[in-house]
Amino acid sequence: MRRAVGVAGILCAGVLAASLAGCSADDAGATSVVNVDMEDNFFGRDVTRIGVGDTVNFRNRGVVPHNAIDVDGTWSTGLADGGDLTDLQDPGESVEIVFDQEGVYTYYCSLHATSDGREGMVATLVVGDVDYQAAEDAPDEPILEWTGTTRRVPEGHPTIQNAVDAADPGDLVLIGPAPEAPEHLAEDGSYVYKEQVDVTTPYITLRGTDRNAVIIDGEHERTMAISIQAADGVAVENLTARNATGNGIYWTSLSGFRGSYLTAYNNGIYGIYSYDASDGLFEHSYASGSGDAGFYIGQCDPCDAVITGIVAEHNGLGYSGTNSSHVYLVDSVWRHNIAGIVPNTLDSQRLPPFGNVTIVGNLIHDNDSRDAPALGSVWPTFGNGVVLAGGMDSLVERNRIVNHERGGVAIIPNLSRNFWMSGGNVIRDNAIAASGYGDMTLYGPALGGNCFSGNDHRHTVPAGLESIAGCGSEATAGAQAVADPDRGSVRLPSRTDLGSTWSLIGLATEAELGLSTDNDYRQSPPPPDQPQMPEGADAEVVPAVDVFASYDLDLAAIDVPDLPSDVEVGRSTVVTAGNVPFGIGGLSTYFGIVGWLMPFTLFAAWVALALLDVVRREDLAPAGKVGWTAGVLVVPFLGAAGYLLAGRPHLPAWLRWVVVVGGLVVLIGVVGVSVVVGGLL
């Protein structure tokens, strides 16, 4: 998707389409092309300077859709591509715009920024010889207490947006159920607010009087249900957000956020979501039917954020946190997702890698659903309870992790534009059962310091992880770690496993080829009614200020949760060969065979032929036979190949060259073609 349209052309088109010959893109005289990358929630350039007539190529290099829109609405990537102002670019797509009018343009992404271009995913384009210097905004003084003013919906304001726009910092926006009128009637018979609520006023509280009856419905048309952009200290409580094409409830570019007793379901990307935001809390909330993750905290270091007392089910991921560090996930339930808890590192966002994540006291079970919706990027983590993907110094402790087709806890590398390996992670005192592939798996390659101890488990990959990569008695990691971790004394080279990594590559290829699950988030089942916030409308109004510092987080008091009586423990152990799993995915097994087992099969053939020839040679003295035998056996691959090609064996030359050179060519060709077809290069 590549188009080139002049801004002047866009403006002229609205006046007189028939007279565009003198102001079309073809006559713009572009002299150069400048790339502006759309990463996930930021533009690659804060300020871009070009000449009049130059072209800007907006490239989406993230993993979610974006756009670029002039705050005055005179141009956008959507208009340039022949669509509407707010149309989105999917990952990998590009749109070119020729700028033939001098000026300063502030532009934003409609998903991830305020429409006035003040905060979020915003940037500036300077065209021509124009003086420009970015202005600095003065910080707002925090509002610590309720003003005493309540803006009531629908009694005093017809819409939630109207009440939010009227509110001053410190006010309460109290929302009752939508009126029982035709304009509020949804297809399922409930009465809902059909609006997207955009919040830019800091320190207000949005509260529903009934969590299950106060519903903001995106109708699968609007991007968000509630979007809080650059507004510090906003709390959202006791309501439901559903059916947005993007996110249910979203905080970004701010400090201080709280989401309490919220329900978010059947939202296209994320359910309850914070990005580039710190000092926050998600508590006593529920998310399901999200294409990416039910709960998400991204791009913050330190985040100083807590997720506790929540339920995430039937999502792509229960939790995803890209480049988010110093996050606590405690005392919550993660079940029936594609995968459970997946903090990860990507180059498409700032602040890589993630680190110091604390995962304690959670019930994590049956995260191998093939019925949940999932974006393609989710699929490589399928069937795992906890995945630490390319991160550092995180703690997984005192969780109960049960019933996963692949693994209970997996530490893996993550390939983005860079190759991020995991290191310094502590896996300790968890109860892990019924994992098809491995209760704990250390995928290779990995950095040092990953350790495992005190876990109630059945089997690991590689075998004996607690012996070959055990933790010392003083091992520390996670958000509260203050000392260098004690990783124990035994460090064997085989502590990571590459066979499992090739299996992981197979899953990524399945996603690239469209072979992964493709369930429509709009068809996910609605959840049952969820518990109300204590005291409801009459609860104390507290702006979200100093949220983390005021939260009483006592990790030592959290025990391994009990297994509910309705959860049956049962996942069969899959058959493996060289740690390549068989029977849990076609391409996953294929890549394990091609990338891991085939080289060793080839090596075995070389060794067998070489030794057979050495033994049969009468022209070699015993010392020569011993020397060649030692070389073949002791020097992996090179010893056998060297003998067959240069050791003057008696085997036919054609056989030796076919087996050695031909075998390598076939192996490299098969792996290369598979990787390219799978979109990994």
XYZ file of C-alpha atoms in Angstrom:
681
model
C 0.000 0.000 0.000
C 2.016 2.987 -1.286
C 0.473 6.237 -2.519
C 1.863 9.758 -3.092
C -0.557 12.660 -2.729
C 0.275 16.332 -2.290
C -1.215 18.316 0.579
C -2.084 21.021 -1.922
C -3.825 18.350 -3.972
C -5.925 17.318 -1.000
C -6.954 20.915 -0.337
C -7.771 21.658 -3.970
C -9.834 18.499 -4.352
C -12.393 19.748 -1.886
C -12.940 22.973 -3.909
C -13.014 22.004 -7.584
C -12.014 18.511 -8.676
C -12.146 19.404 -12.345
C -9.398 22.044 -12.078
C -6.704 20.009 -10.376
C -4.271 19.947 -13.250
C -2.217 22.744 -11.724
C -2.160 21.481 -8.167
C -1.842 17.711 -8.391
C 0.775 15.495 -6.787
C 2.258 14.817 -10.227
C 3.256 18.480 -10.506
C 4.504 18.775 -6.942
C 8.127 18.361 -7.991
C 9.256 16.248 -5.053
C 13.026 16.325 -4.698
C 13.639 13.748 -1.982
C 11.943 11.157 0.212
C 12.246 11.146 4.008
C 11.116 8.132 6.036
C 9.116 8.638 9.225
C 8.616 5.366 11.070
C 5.503 4.615 13.049
C 6.629 2.545 15.985
C 4.219 1.250 18.611
C 2.903 4.447 20.205
C 5.612 6.833 19.009
C 6.926 8.259 15.771
C 10.557 7.547 14.996
C 11.252 11.299 14.599
C 9.966 13.917 17.038
C 10.769 16.659 14.542
C 11.274 16.137 10.796
C 12.532 18.949 8.539
C 12.028 18.751 4.774
C 12.045 21.084 1.806
C 8.976 22.273 -0.057
C 8.005 19.564 -2.522
C 9.727 16.775 -0.601
C 7.991 13.488 0.166
C 7.457 11.894 3.577
C 7.101 8.122 3.588
C 5.151 7.095 6.682
C 6.118 3.459 7.440
C 4.344 1.382 10.080
C 7.140 -0.641 11.678
C 5.165 -1.561 14.786
C 2.984 -4.563 15.503
C -0.375 -2.723 15.716
C -2.123 -0.278 13.320
C -1.269 3.453 13.308
C -1.935 6.595 11.279
C -0.638 10.157 10.967
C -3.164 13.025 11.036
C -2.550 16.760 10.889
C -4.169 18.428 13.929
C -5.913 20.878 11.575
C -7.258 17.997 9.508
C -5.740 19.199 6.234
C -3.969 15.902 5.551
C -3.592 12.398 6.876
C -2.194 9.071 5.774
C -5.764 7.817 5.457
C -6.724 10.611 3.041
C -3.479 10.158 1.129
C -4.297 6.500 0.623
C -7.724 7.313 -0.773
C -9.723 6.696 2.382
C -11.044 8.644 5.349
C -9.161 10.975 7.673
C -8.702 8.397 10.448
C -8.107 5.261 8.374
C -5.298 3.117 9.741
C -2.134 1.576 8.318
C -1.516 -2.027 9.196
C 1.969 -3.187 10.252
C 4.374 -3.212 7.312
C 2.361 -0.778 5.201
C 3.624 2.595 3.929
C 1.963 5.770 2.673
C 3.774 8.606 0.891
C 2.678 12.251 1.027
C 4.223 15.111 -0.958
C 4.312 18.370 1.030
C 4.178 21.333 -1.321
C 3.162 24.074 1.121
C 5.581 25.671 3.555
C 4.610 25.491 7.218
C 4.768 23.679 10.541
C 2.486 20.660 10.886
C 1.762 18.928 14.168
C 0.438 15.442 13.586
C -0.757 12.569 15.736
C -1.966 8.969 15.697
C -5.684 8.805 16.432
C -5.243 5.575 18.407
C -2.442 6.726 20.635
C -2.555 10.505 21.114
C -4.776 13.468 21.881
C -6.378 15.072 18.832
C -4.908 18.461 19.744
C -1.417 17.008 19.349
C -0.382 17.821 22.910
C 0.396 14.375 24.258
C 0.937 10.791 23.211
C 2.010 9.618 19.769
C 2.623 13.055 18.282
C 5.353 14.658 16.199
C 6.109 17.775 14.167
C 6.867 18.270 10.478
C 8.620 21.479 9.406
C 8.325 22.166 5.658
C 10.563 24.791 4.105
C 12.673 27.542 5.671
C 10.544 28.105 8.771
C 11.773 29.023 12.247
C 10.548 26.441 14.743
C 11.312 25.712 18.388
C 9.322 23.271 20.489
C 7.499 24.804 23.454
C 7.607 23.291 26.936
C 4.385 22.867 28.907
C 4.278 23.718 32.596
C 3.391 20.713 34.787
C -0.019 20.581 36.447
C -0.268 20.731 40.229
C -1.752 17.434 41.477
C -5.259 17.453 42.934
C -5.215 15.246 46.002
C -8.851 15.406 47.109
C -12.346 15.340 45.682
C -13.727 18.801 44.974
C -17.141 17.738 46.227
C -18.641 18.257 42.768
C -20.448 15.359 41.106
C -21.342 15.426 37.419
C -24.234 13.000 36.979
C -25.016 11.073 33.813
C -27.715 10.956 32.491
C -29.490 13.162 35.059
C -27.333 16.264 34.615
C -25.530 15.465 31.368
C -26.938 13.580 28.377
C -23.664 11.822 27.549
C -20.573 10.746 29.448
C -18.425 12.866 27.130
C -20.506 15.935 27.954
C -19.966 15.367 31.680
C -16.240 14.740 31.236
C -15.856 17.936 29.200
C -17.659 19.913 31.916
C -15.654 18.412 34.787
C -12.859 20.231 36.586
C -9.831 18.456 38.062
C -10.923 16.630 41.205
C -14.564 16.165 40.157
C -16.518 12.909 40.136
C -18.347 11.869 36.969
C -21.026 9.496 38.256
C -22.647 7.399 35.544
C -25.937 5.595 35.920
C -27.306 2.988 33.505
C -28.159 4.332 30.054
C -31.791 5.481 29.634
C -34.169 2.893 28.259
C -34.629 4.698 24.982
C -34.281 3.432 21.381
C -31.064 5.366 20.777
C -29.425 3.468 23.648
C -30.696 -0.013 22.750
C -27.985 -2.517 21.786
C -28.410 -5.633 19.652
C -28.316 -7.882 22.731
C -31.248 -6.023 24.310
C -29.249 -4.055 26.857
C -29.211 -0.270 27.113
C -25.773 1.211 26.594
C -23.831 4.410 25.996
C -22.900 4.454 22.301
C -19.925 6.763 22.466
C -16.160 6.959 22.786
C -15.204 8.893 25.893
C -12.019 10.961 25.474
C -10.574 12.232 28.747
C -7.991 15.030 28.788
C -8.872 16.627 32.142
C -6.565 15.387 34.923
C -7.509 14.093 38.370
C -11.144 13.257 37.663
C -12.883 10.020 38.604
C -15.275 8.190 36.274
C -17.525 5.849 38.249
C -20.478 3.696 37.317
C -23.302 3.160 39.768
C -23.617 -0.471 38.612
C -20.633 -2.332 37.153
C -22.743 -4.660 35.033
C -25.427 -2.202 33.898
C -23.291 0.858 33.089
C -21.951 -0.150 29.668
C -19.971 1.852 27.138
C -20.367 0.075 23.795
C -18.089 0.670 20.801
C -20.527 -1.230 18.553
C -17.457 -2.612 16.721
C -17.195 0.806 15.065
C -15.365 3.081 17.519
C -11.719 2.625 18.413
C -11.996 2.989 22.183
C -14.626 2.934 24.870
C -12.643 5.189 27.243
C -9.390 6.884 26.228
C -7.412 8.856 28.827
C -4.689 10.843 27.072
C -2.090 12.893 28.957
C -4.402 13.374 31.934
C -2.640 12.523 35.180
C -4.474 11.031 38.113
C -7.612 9.706 36.394
C -9.469 6.803 38.041
C -12.099 4.669 36.298
C -14.336 2.492 38.461
C -17.277 0.106 38.463
C -18.370 -0.030 34.814
C -18.115 -2.094 31.622
C -16.390 -1.310 28.307
C -17.047 -3.541 25.323
C -17.003 -3.924 21.542
C -14.299 -1.373 20.686
C -12.237 -2.064 17.594
C -9.098 -1.135 19.508
C -9.023 -0.931 23.307
C -11.592 -1.026 26.071
C -10.113 1.363 28.646
C -6.824 3.081 27.868
C -4.442 5.336 29.787
C -1.414 6.857 28.017
C 1.274 9.541 28.431
C 0.558 10.270 32.066
C 1.461 9.629 35.671
C -1.096 8.250 38.096
C -3.859 5.874 36.980
C -6.252 3.437 38.626
C -8.785 0.988 37.241
C -11.006 -0.677 39.849
C -13.896 -3.122 39.431
C -13.876 -2.836 35.667
C -15.149 -5.249 33.021
C -13.745 -5.124 29.500
C -14.798 -7.681 26.920
C -14.778 -8.275 23.171
C -12.386 -5.439 22.375
C -10.265 -5.870 19.252
C -6.790 -5.345 20.691
C -6.542 -4.733 24.456
C -9.067 -4.826 27.261
C -7.612 -2.724 30.095
C -4.478 -0.976 28.917
C -1.850 1.536 30.015
C 1.029 2.749 27.888
C 3.803 5.208 28.632
C 2.158 5.639 32.015
C 3.506 5.118 35.522
C 2.268 4.974 39.116
C -0.785 2.825 38.577
C -3.072 0.054 39.743
C -5.472 -2.370 38.046
C -7.526 -4.169 40.683
C -10.597 -6.403 40.982
C -11.221 -6.260 37.251
C -12.081 -8.667 34.437
C -11.082 -8.873 30.767
C -12.003 -11.351 28.037
C -12.245 -11.554 24.249
C -9.225 -9.314 23.552
C -7.272 -10.007 20.372
C -3.941 -9.150 21.957
C -4.133 -9.025 25.769
C -6.778 -8.668 28.427
C -4.445 -6.549 30.563
C -1.468 -4.622 29.259
C 1.137 -2.291 30.739
C 3.700 -1.054 28.228
C 6.767 1.148 27.711
C 7.574 2.399 31.174
C 10.647 2.143 33.406
C 9.955 2.250 36.222
C 6.266 1.588 35.779
C 5.631 1.303 39.520
C 2.378 -0.478 38.697
C 0.386 -3.313 40.288
C -2.139 -5.733 38.809
C -4.000 -7.640 41.526
C -7.259 -9.458 42.116
C -8.150 -9.712 38.432
C -9.462 -12.411 36.099
C -8.235 -12.642 32.496
C -9.742 -15.345 30.288
C -10.475 -16.075 26.622
C -7.940 -13.512 25.377
C -4.947 -13.831 23.104
C -2.762 -13.208 26.144
C -3.921 -12.763 29.697
C -1.198 -10.164 30.274
C 1.247 -8.597 27.878
C 3.803 -6.014 28.911
C 6.193 -4.753 26.245
C 9.290 -2.977 27.565
C 7.618 -2.446 30.946
C 9.771 -2.773 34.049
C 9.046 -2.754 37.766
C 5.564 -4.224 37.440
C 3.822 -6.503 39.967
C 1.321 -9.182 38.896
C -0.031 -10.764 42.053
C -2.927 -12.756 43.455
C -4.875 -13.015 40.183
C -6.407 -15.619 37.864
C -5.186 -16.188 34.302
C -7.020 -18.948 32.431
C -8.222 -20.155 29.021
C -6.110 -17.677 27.057
C -3.792 -18.506 24.135
C -1.025 -17.909 26.700
C -1.134 -16.615 30.257
C 1.395 -13.993 31.423
C 3.823 -12.754 28.759
C 6.118 -9.793 29.537
C 8.239 -9.179 26.450
C 10.820 -7.009 24.707
C 10.367 -5.394 21.275
C 12.314 -2.765 19.358
C 9.083 -1.231 18.084
C 8.675 0.477 21.463
C 11.032 2.473 23.619
C 12.865 1.347 26.758
C 13.898 -2.209 25.847
C 14.420 -4.651 27.446
C 11.780 -5.273 30.096
C 13.031 -6.206 33.532
C 12.304 -6.541 37.236
C 8.784 -7.910 36.816
C 7.335 -9.684 39.864
C 4.836 -12.518 39.299
C 3.708 -13.910 42.671
C 0.731 -15.849 44.016
C -1.239 -16.242 40.785
C -3.499 -19.082 39.654
C -2.487 -19.764 36.046
C -4.231 -22.641 34.298
C -5.414 -23.968 30.932
C -3.783 -21.280 28.812
C -3.809 -23.265 25.593
C -7.163 -22.254 24.158
C -7.705 -22.587 20.437
C -11.071 -20.831 20.743
C -9.810 -17.461 21.998
C -9.208 -14.570 19.580
C -5.551 -13.831 18.877
C -3.522 -11.478 16.730
C -0.786 -13.274 14.790
C 1.998 -11.966 17.028
C 0.454 -13.811 19.979
C 0.604 -17.312 18.492
C 4.311 -18.148 19.125
C 3.599 -18.157 22.871
C 0.662 -20.581 22.551
C 0.156 -23.127 25.297
C 2.315 -21.591 28.050
C 1.427 -20.334 31.503
C 4.244 -17.799 31.960
C 6.616 -16.669 29.208
C 9.536 -14.321 29.909
C 10.444 -13.196 26.388
C 13.763 -11.400 26.132
C 13.812 -9.839 29.598
C 15.931 -9.465 32.682
C 15.879 -10.003 36.433
C 12.245 -11.011 36.878
C 10.782 -13.161 39.640
C 8.216 -15.969 39.193
C 7.413 -17.281 42.666
C 4.640 -19.063 44.582
C 2.283 -19.421 41.619
C 0.129 -22.451 40.809
C 0.571 -23.220 37.114
C -1.479 -26.125 35.752
C -2.660 -27.620 32.453
C -0.668 -26.231 29.561
C -0.114 -27.960 26.248
C 3.448 -26.651 26.077
C 4.915 -25.312 29.289
C 4.351 -23.976 32.758
C 7.182 -21.420 32.763
C 9.218 -20.683 29.642
C 12.237 -18.365 29.456
C 12.816 -17.544 25.812
C 14.798 -15.147 23.600
C 12.822 -12.704 21.475
C 13.679 -11.685 17.935
C 12.669 -8.145 17.035
C 15.026 -5.915 15.066
C 17.560 -6.960 17.652
C 17.894 -10.387 19.228
C 16.977 -10.076 22.915
C 18.096 -12.849 25.247
C 16.804 -13.397 28.771
C 18.974 -13.360 31.860
C 18.951 -13.075 35.638
C 15.420 -14.461 36.101
C 14.482 -16.410 39.245
C 11.875 -19.210 39.073
C 11.243 -20.414 42.601
C 8.729 -22.226 44.838
C 5.995 -22.623 42.211
C 3.577 -25.567 42.003
C 3.643 -26.628 38.343
C 1.784 -29.636 36.935
C 0.393 -31.141 33.738
C 2.615 -29.418 31.192
C 2.784 -31.255 27.889
C 6.325 -30.245 26.947
C 8.071 -29.005 30.085
C 6.997 -27.642 33.443
C 9.990 -25.311 33.147
C 11.882 -24.674 29.908
C 15.000 -22.604 29.329
C 15.116 -21.861 25.616
C 18.504 -21.070 24.147
C 20.490 -19.049 23.679
C 20.150 -17.229 26.978
C 22.183 -14.875 29.089
C 23.538 -16.022 32.435
C 21.849 -15.933 35.775
C 18.528 -17.659 35.038
C 17.915 -20.012 37.945
C 15.332 -22.517 39.201
C 14.809 -23.882 42.709
C 12.198 -25.208 45.118
C 9.557 -25.803 42.466
C 7.064 -28.659 42.731
C 7.334 -30.009 39.189
C 7.544 -33.144 37.054
C 9.966 -32.527 34.204
C 12.055 -29.720 32.694
C 13.722 -28.922 29.362
C 16.644 -29.350 29.442
C 16.427 -32.086 32.044
C 17.409 -31.359 35.621
C 17.218 -27.551 35.461
C 17.180 -27.228 39.227
C 20.475 -29.148 39.348
C 22.307 -27.540 36.447
C 20.869 -24.028 36.931
C 19.870 -23.863 40.580
C 19.405 -20.703 42.603
C 21.551 -19.878 45.579
C 19.956 -19.353 48.959
C 20.027 -15.570 48.572
C 18.813 -15.328 44.976
C 16.864 -12.127 44.340
C 15.036 -10.716 41.342
C 11.866 -8.817 40.561
C 10.743 -5.271 41.177
C 12.000 -5.166 44.767
C 15.413 -6.736 44.177
C 18.170 -4.580 45.622
C 21.149 -6.947 45.748
C 23.123 -8.878 43.175
C 21.391 -12.238 42.733
C 22.954 -15.419 44.085
C 22.593 -17.889 41.237
C 24.309 -20.868 42.775
C 27.619 -22.460 41.846
C 26.810 -25.116 39.221
C 26.780 -23.709 35.671
C 26.847 -26.268 32.877
C 26.985 -25.276 29.192
C 23.909 -27.402 28.483
C 21.640 -25.348 30.724
C 19.731 -23.977 27.685
C 18.016 -25.898 24.910
C 18.063 -25.052 21.192
C 15.717 -27.819 20.104
C 12.823 -26.087 21.832
C 13.821 -22.776 20.238
C 13.469 -24.246 16.746
C 10.052 -25.482 17.796
C 9.202 -21.912 18.812
C 10.306 -20.662 15.380
C 7.824 -23.097 13.879
C 4.972 -21.425 15.752
C 6.112 -18.004 14.536
C 6.085 -19.348 10.983
C 2.563 -20.703 11.430
C 1.446 -17.208 12.431
C 3.214 -15.649 9.434
C 1.584 -18.089 7.032
C -1.871 -17.641 8.525
C -1.973 -21.148 9.955
C -2.619 -20.078 13.545
C -6.030 -19.804 15.151
C -8.168 -17.021 13.652
C -11.154 -16.467 15.904
C -13.208 -13.280 15.670
C -13.066 -11.276 18.907
C -16.614 -10.108 18.202
C -17.872 -13.660 18.638
C -16.346 -14.294 22.065
C -18.955 -15.179 24.689
C -20.031 -12.384 27.054
C -18.955 -12.821 30.669
C -21.282 -13.377 33.603
C -22.043 -10.501 35.950
C -19.013 -9.406 37.954
C -18.773 -8.263 41.610
C -19.708 -4.663 42.369
C -17.342 -2.160 43.924
C -17.947 -1.991 47.684
C -20.159 0.992 48.558
C -20.641 1.642 44.838
C -21.721 5.204 44.107
C -21.105 6.208 47.726
C -17.477 5.032 47.898
C -14.817 7.568 48.780
C -13.579 9.599 45.812
C -9.781 9.438 45.597
C -7.900 10.872 42.589
C -5.181 8.538 41.301
C -2.209 10.304 42.891
C 0.704 8.474 44.543
C -1.102 5.242 43.714
C 1.875 2.921 44.014
C 3.319 4.462 47.169
C -0.030 4.271 48.955
C -0.806 0.670 47.957
C -0.127 -1.857 50.728
C 1.732 -4.576 48.811
C 2.829 -7.387 51.146
C 4.436 -10.058 48.964
C 5.515 -12.159 51.934
C 1.869 -12.711 52.905
C 0.950 -14.245 49.538
C 0.888 -18.061 49.406
C 0.603 -20.486 46.509
C -3.131 -20.415 45.651
C -5.233 -23.548 45.950
C -6.483 -25.327 42.856
C -10.253 -24.847 42.408
C -12.289 -28.022 42.711
C -13.678 -27.631 39.190
C -10.234 -27.670 37.542
C -9.207 -31.150 36.486
C -5.462 -31.688 36.192
C -4.695 -33.436 32.940
C -2.294 -32.777 30.085
C -0.420 -35.716 28.597
C 3.332 -35.446 28.200
C 4.170 -35.158 24.518
C 6.674 -37.430 22.807
C 10.014 -35.732 22.176
C 13.209 -36.572 20.319
C 16.212 -34.458 21.158
C 13.771 -32.123 22.944
C 11.853 -31.596 19.706
C 8.142 -32.029 20.508
C 6.027 -34.297 18.343
C 2.276 -34.091 18.163
C 1.680 -30.468 19.231
C 1.876 -28.609 15.954
C 2.898 -29.315 12.400
C 5.427 -26.562 11.700
C 6.601 -26.547 15.291
C 7.665 -30.166 14.894
C 8.930 -29.568 11.352
C 11.274 -26.747 12.370
C 12.535 -28.786 15.292
C 13.421 -31.620 12.942
C 14.938 -29.435 10.219
C 16.769 -26.974 12.415
C 17.851 -29.235 15.239
C 17.621 -32.966 14.470
C 18.704 -32.920 10.808
C 22.172 -31.470 11.505
C 22.863 -34.211 14.020
C 21.497 -36.849 11.669
C 23.896 -35.571 9.023
C 26.724 -35.550 11.561
C 25.934 -39.146 12.539
C 26.113 -40.188 8.869
C 29.504 -38.505 8.455
C 30.893 -40.132 11.592
C 29.620 -43.581 10.602
C 31.119 -43.381 7.117
C 34.408 -41.978 8.382
C 34.883 -44.597 11.104
C 33.893 -47.410 8.766
C 36.516 -46.270 6.276
C 39.245 -45.800 8.911
C 38.717 -49.306 10.252
C 38.928 -50.861 6.768
C 42.067 -49.032 5.663
C 45.146 -51.251 5.458
C 47.469 -48.403 4.465
C 47.199 -46.761 7.893
C 49.359 -47.744 10.848
C 47.572 -48.352 14.155
C 48.712 -44.926 15.384
C 47.204 -43.300 12.296
C 43.919 -45.101 12.798
C 43.808 -44.011 16.438
C 44.581 -40.427 15.457
C 41.908 -40.235 12.777
C 39.356 -41.960 15.036
C 40.034 -39.445 17.810
C 39.735 -36.541 15.376
C 36.441 -37.786 13.986
C 34.913 -38.335 17.429
C 36.385 -35.442 19.386
C 36.024 -32.593 16.863
C 32.267 -32.224 16.166
C 31.292 -31.986 12.494
C 34.696 -30.719 11.291
C 36.582 -33.879 12.259
C 34.375 -36.235 10.249
C 33.923 -33.814 7.352
C 37.651 -33.133 7.211
C 38.504 -36.817 7.042
C 35.943 -37.567 4.333
C 37.093 -34.688 2.132
C 40.833 -34.482 2.856
C 41.886 -37.633 4.689
C 42.354 -39.778 1.547
C 39.633 -42.277 2.405
C 38.973 -45.226 0.129
C 35.312 -44.345 -0.346
C 34.279 -43.188 -3.865
C 34.790 -39.456 -4.324
C 31.231 -38.917 -5.561
C 29.819 -40.526 -2.419
C 31.963 -38.419 -0.095
C 31.097 -35.135 -1.831
C 27.395 -35.943 -2.057
C 27.178 -36.870 1.629
C 29.229 -33.955 2.966
C 28.763 -31.038 0.583
C 25.450 -32.156 -0.856
C 24.059 -32.848 2.609
C 25.063 -29.374 3.810
C 23.575 -27.713 0.745
C 20.283 -29.536 1.218
C 20.190 -28.722 4.944
C 20.997 -25.029 4.466
C 18.550 -24.805 1.593
C 15.667 -26.375 3.508
C 16.262 -24.237 6.588
C 16.776 -21.088 4.506
C 13.664 -21.552 2.419
C 11.598 -22.384 5.513
C 12.779 -19.287 7.358
C 12.180 -17.003 4.361
C 8.748 -18.467 3.587
C 7.878 -18.111 7.263
C 8.675 -14.398 7.114
C 11.433 -14.561 9.724
C 13.947 -12.829 7.414
